[in-house]
């Protein structure tokens, strides 16, 4: 056994000891030659290189979508199963990481978790917290208790947490209302077919279905298939007759939040979609798109 001087933890090999010491020193000895991002482990660097090579070795057995990291595949599988791999036996809630389940179970036992003051990560035991080094003191501080994702603010964390639970109609309507333009973010994921750039791997994966024709979300009622699970949810309301989005002005109800947002412009007079060729404006992008075809025929 090899003993580490900081807190007497023992390891069964010199390699494991050296890897553990990096959590205390903050050293990242493995550098990507393409983008110069650094990592603590060679295995993490190898996974990162898939981003540049556009290799996606981790395949979903349900729909065939591929990912370059197993973590991303676990996140994706939630859309098929509705559950993460670690399930609480007491309340049924599921978690992406075993550590997050352990922290959750402390609540059932009436105990408090151990929280990192630098990044907000929570641990079930004090030794786990001592071994942890987020490497970003004062950086991202808010951790999702379900999947471990960190956010820069409490507001962004709340927005992320809504992805784990179905939103109520009011929240969905707010999401459908055009927000103020956010600050631009880096777009490092390029589509190999059309060269369009995306800021996240998930956005790229969804976009690629346009080229492959893949529609992994079929409707169980009529068989119609969709590229995104959110589109399937909207479609199924056509079968159930559910119309949860109601106009406060006239009482008309809609199955899809976007349709209500378009309808409200009848009352406000807003026409945000303008034709660059002739200046004519429309309440919805679909109407503008149909109008543009008239110019194309000319």
C-alpha positions as CSV (number, residue, x, y, z in Angstrom):
1,X,0.0,0.0,0.0
2,X,1.2,3.5,-0.8
3,X,0.3,6.2,1.7
4,X,-0.4,9.9,0.8
5,X,0.9,12.5,3.2
6,X,-2.0,15.0,3.0
7,X,-4.7,12.9,4.7
8,X,-3.4,9.4,5.1
9,X,-5.5,7.9,2.3
10,X,-3.9,4.7,0.9
11,X,-3.8,3.4,-2.7
12,X,-3.1,0.0,-4.2
13,X,-0.7,1.3,-6.8
14,X,1.8,4.2,-7.4
15,X,-0.2,5.2,-10.5
16,X,-3.4,5.7,-8.5
17,X,-1.5,7.7,-5.9
18,X,0.0,10.0,-8.6
19,X,-3.5,10.5,-10.2
20,X,-5.0,11.3,-6.8
21,X,-2.3,13.9,-6.0
22,X,-3.4,15.9,-9.0
23,X,-6.7,16.7,-7.2
24,X,-4.7,18.5,-4.6
25,X,-2.1,20.3,-6.8
26,X,-4.5,21.3,-9.5
27,X,-2.0,20.1,-12.1
28,X,-3.3,19.0,-15.5
29,X,-0.4,17.3,-17.3
30,X,-2.3,16.1,-20.4
31,X,-2.7,18.7,-23.1
32,X,-4.7,18.6,-26.3
33,X,-2.4,19.5,-29.2
34,X,-5.3,20.9,-31.2
35,X,-7.0,23.3,-28.8
36,X,-4.6,23.3,-25.8
37,X,-7.2,22.3,-23.3
38,X,-5.6,20.4,-20.4
39,X,-6.8,17.3,-18.4
40,X,-5.7,15.4,-15.3
41,X,-6.0,12.0,-16.9
42,X,-4.9,10.6,-20.2
43,X,-8.3,8.7,-20.6
44,X,-10.1,12.0,-20.3
45,X,-7.9,13.5,-23.0
46,X,-8.6,10.5,-25.3
47,X,-12.3,11.1,-24.9
48,X,-11.9,14.8,-25.6
49,X,-10.0,14.0,-28.9
50,X,-13.3,12.5,-30.2
51,X,-14.6,16.0,-30.4
52,X,-11.9,17.0,-33.0
53,X,-12.0,13.7,-34.9
54,X,-15.8,13.6,-35.0
55,X,-15.8,10.0,-33.8
56,X,-18.8,9.0,-31.7
57,X,-18.1,5.5,-30.3
58,X,-21.0,5.4,-27.7
59,X,-24.2,4.5,-29.5
60,X,-27.7,4.5,-28.1
61,X,-29.3,1.0,-28.7
62,X,-32.8,2.5,-28.8
63,X,-32.4,5.1,-31.6
64,X,-28.8,4.9,-32.9
65,X,-27.7,8.4,-31.9
66,X,-24.0,8.4,-31.1
67,X,-21.9,10.4,-28.5
68,X,-18.3,10.9,-27.8
69,X,-18.6,10.4,-24.1
70,X,-20.4,7.8,-22.1
71,X,-21.7,10.5,-19.7
72,X,-23.6,12.1,-22.7
73,X,-25.1,8.7,-23.6
74,X,-26.5,8.3,-20.1
75,X,-28.0,11.7,-20.3
76,X,-29.6,10.9,-23.7
77,X,-31.0,7.6,-22.5
78,X,-33.2,9.4,-20.1
79,X,-35.4,10.5,-23.0
80,X,-36.2,6.9,-23.8
81,X,-36.5,5.4,-20.3
82,X,-37.6,8.5,-18.2
83,X,-35.1,7.4,-15.6
84,X,-31.5,7.8,-14.8
85,X,-29.4,4.7,-13.8
86,X,-29.3,5.3,-10.0
87,X,-32.8,5.1,-8.4
88,X,-33.7,5.9,-4.8
89,X,-35.4,2.8,-3.3
90,X,-37.4,5.0,-0.9
91,X,-39.0,7.6,-3.1
92,X,-38.2,6.4,-6.7
93,X,-36.3,9.5,-7.8
94,X,-33.4,8.7,-10.2
95,X,-30.0,10.2,-10.6
96,X,-27.3,10.2,-13.2
97,X,-24.4,9.7,-10.8
98,X,-24.1,7.4,-7.8
99,X,-22.7,10.2,-5.7
100,X,-25.8,12.3,-6.2
101,X,-28.0,9.4,-5.1
102,X,-25.9,9.0,-2.0
103,X,-26.3,12.8,-1.2
104,X,-30.1,12.5,-1.8
105,X,-30.4,9.6,0.6
106,X,-28.9,11.7,3.3
107,X,-32.2,13.7,3.3
108,X,-34.2,10.6,4.0
109,X,-31.8,9.9,6.9
110,X,-32.1,13.5,8.2
111,X,-28.4,14.2,7.6
112,X,-26.8,17.1,5.8
113,X,-24.5,16.6,2.8
114,X,-20.9,17.9,2.6
115,X,-20.8,20.8,0.2
116,X,-17.7,22.3,-1.6
117,X,-17.6,26.0,-0.9
118,X,-15.8,26.7,-4.3
119,X,-18.2,25.0,-6.8
120,X,-21.2,23.8,-4.8
121,X,-20.7,20.1,-5.4
122,X,-22.2,17.9,-2.7
123,X,-20.9,14.7,-1.2
124,X,-22.3,12.1,1.1
125,X,-19.1,11.8,3.2
126,X,-16.4,14.2,4.4
127,X,-13.5,12.1,2.9
128,X,-15.1,12.5,-0.6
129,X,-15.2,16.3,-0.1
130,X,-11.6,16.3,1.0
131,X,-10.5,14.3,-2.1
132,X,-12.5,16.7,-4.4
133,X,-10.8,19.6,-6.2
134,X,-13.0,21.5,-8.6
135,X,-10.0,23.4,-9.9
136,X,-12.2,26.5,-10.4
137,X,-12.4,28.4,-7.2
138,X,-15.0,31.2,-7.5
139,X,-16.1,29.8,-10.8
140,X,-19.3,27.8,-11.5
141,X,-20.9,27.4,-8.1
142,X,-24.4,25.9,-8.6
143,X,-24.6,22.1,-9.1
144,X,-27.7,20.2,-10.3
145,X,-28.7,17.6,-7.6
146,X,-30.0,15.2,-10.3
147,X,-27.3,15.1,-13.0
148,X,-24.3,17.0,-11.5
149,X,-24.2,19.7,-14.2
150,X,-22.9,23.1,-12.8
151,X,-24.3,26.5,-13.7
152,X,-22.9,30.0,-13.3
153,X,-25.9,31.3,-11.4
154,X,-28.9,30.2,-9.4
155,X,-31.3,31.3,-12.2
156,X,-29.5,29.2,-14.8
157,X,-29.5,26.3,-12.4
158,X,-33.3,26.6,-12.0
159,X,-33.7,26.8,-15.8
160,X,-31.6,23.6,-16.2
161,X,-33.5,21.8,-13.4
162,X,-36.8,22.3,-15.4
163,X,-35.3,19.9,-18.0
164,X,-35.6,17.1,-15.5
165,X,-39.3,17.7,-14.8
166,X,-42.2,18.4,-17.3
167,X,-42.9,22.2,-17.2
168,X,-46.3,23.6,-16.5
169,X,-48.0,25.5,-19.3
170,X,-47.1,28.9,-18.0
171,X,-43.4,28.0,-17.9
172,X,-43.6,26.6,-21.4
173,X,-45.3,29.7,-22.7
174,X,-42.5,31.8,-21.1
175,X,-40.0,29.7,-22.9
176,X,-41.8,30.2,-26.2
177,X,-41.8,34.0,-25.9
178,X,-38.7,35.4,-27.7
179,X,-36.2,36.4,-25.0
180,X,-33.6,39.1,-25.2
181,X,-30.7,38.1,-27.3
182,X,-28.1,36.2,-25.1
183,X,-24.4,36.8,-25.2
184,X,-22.7,34.9,-28.0
185,X,-21.1,31.6,-27.0
186,X,-18.4,29.6,-28.6
187,X,-19.5,27.3,-31.4
188,X,-17.0,24.5,-31.6
189,X,-19.1,21.6,-33.0
190,X,-19.2,21.6,-36.8
191,X,-21.6,19.6,-38.9
192,X,-19.6,17.5,-41.3
193,X,-22.3,17.7,-44.0
194,X,-23.1,21.5,-44.2
195,X,-20.3,23.0,-42.0
196,X,-22.9,24.7,-39.7
197,X,-21.5,25.4,-36.2
198,X,-23.2,24.6,-32.9
199,X,-22.3,25.5,-29.3
200,X,-23.1,22.0,-27.9
201,X,-22.8,18.4,-29.0
202,X,-26.5,17.8,-28.3
203,X,-27.5,20.6,-30.7
204,X,-25.2,19.1,-33.4
205,X,-26.7,15.6,-32.9
206,X,-30.2,17.0,-33.3
207,X,-29.2,18.9,-36.4
208,X,-27.5,15.9,-38.0
209,X,-30.9,14.2,-38.2
210,X,-31.8,16.7,-40.9
211,X,-29.1,15.1,-43.1
212,X,-29.6,11.5,-42.1
213,X,-33.4,11.6,-42.1
214,X,-33.5,10.0,-38.7
215,X,-36.7,10.5,-36.7
216,X,-36.1,8.5,-33.4
217,X,-39.3,9.6,-31.6
218,X,-42.4,7.9,-33.1
219,X,-46.0,8.6,-32.0
220,X,-47.5,5.5,-30.4
221,X,-51.0,6.6,-31.6
222,X,-50.4,7.2,-35.4
223,X,-46.8,6.2,-36.0
224,X,-45.7,9.7,-37.2
225,X,-42.0,10.2,-36.2
226,X,-40.1,13.3,-35.0
227,X,-36.5,14.4,-34.8
228,X,-37.0,15.8,-31.2
229,X,-38.9,14.4,-28.2
230,X,-40.4,17.9,-27.6
231,X,-42.0,17.8,-31.0
232,X,-43.5,14.4,-30.2
233,X,-45.0,15.8,-26.9
234,X,-46.6,18.7,-28.8
235,X,-48.0,16.3,-31.5
236,X,-49.5,13.9,-29.0
237,X,-51.8,16.7,-27.7
238,X,-53.6,16.5,-31.1
239,X,-54.7,12.9,-30.2
240,X,-55.6,13.7,-26.6
241,X,-57.3,17.0,-27.4
242,X,-55.4,18.7,-24.6
243,X,-55.1,22.5,-25.0
244,X,-53.3,23.8,-22.0
245,X,-52.2,27.1,-23.5
246,X,-55.0,29.7,-23.2
247,X,-55.1,33.3,-24.4
248,X,-55.9,35.7,-21.6
249,X,-57.5,38.2,-24.0
250,X,-60.1,36.0,-25.7
251,X,-60.0,32.6,-24.1
252,X,-58.9,30.7,-27.2
253,X,-56.8,27.6,-26.3
254,X,-54.0,25.9,-28.1
255,X,-52.2,22.6,-27.9
256,X,-48.7,24.1,-28.5
257,X,-47.2,27.1,-26.7
258,X,-45.7,28.5,-29.9
259,X,-49.2,28.7,-31.5
260,X,-50.4,30.8,-28.5
261,X,-47.4,33.1,-28.8
262,X,-48.3,33.6,-32.5
263,X,-52.0,34.1,-31.7
264,X,-51.3,36.8,-29.1
265,X,-49.7,38.9,-31.8
266,X,-53.3,39.3,-33.2
267,X,-54.1,41.3,-30.1
268,X,-50.8,43.2,-29.8
269,X,-50.4,43.9,-33.6
270,X,-46.8,42.6,-33.5
271,X,-45.4,41.3,-36.7
272,X,-41.7,40.4,-36.0
273,X,-40.9,38.4,-39.1
274,X,-40.1,40.8,-42.0
275,X,-39.3,39.9,-45.6
276,X,-35.9,41.3,-46.6
277,X,-36.9,41.5,-50.3
278,X,-40.2,43.6,-50.0
279,X,-40.5,44.6,-46.4
280,X,-43.8,42.8,-45.8
281,X,-44.1,41.6,-42.1
282,X,-45.8,38.5,-40.6
283,X,-46.9,37.2,-37.2
284,X,-45.2,33.8,-37.7
285,X,-42.1,32.5,-39.3
286,X,-44.1,29.9,-41.2
287,X,-46.1,32.6,-43.0
288,X,-42.9,34.5,-43.8
289,X,-41.4,31.2,-45.2
290,X,-44.4,30.7,-47.5
291,X,-44.2,34.3,-48.6
292,X,-40.5,34.0,-49.5
293,X,-41.4,31.2,-51.9
294,X,-43.4,33.7,-54.0
295,X,-40.2,35.7,-54.5
296,X,-38.3,32.5,-55.4
297,X,-40.8,31.7,-58.2
298,X,-40.4,35.2,-59.5
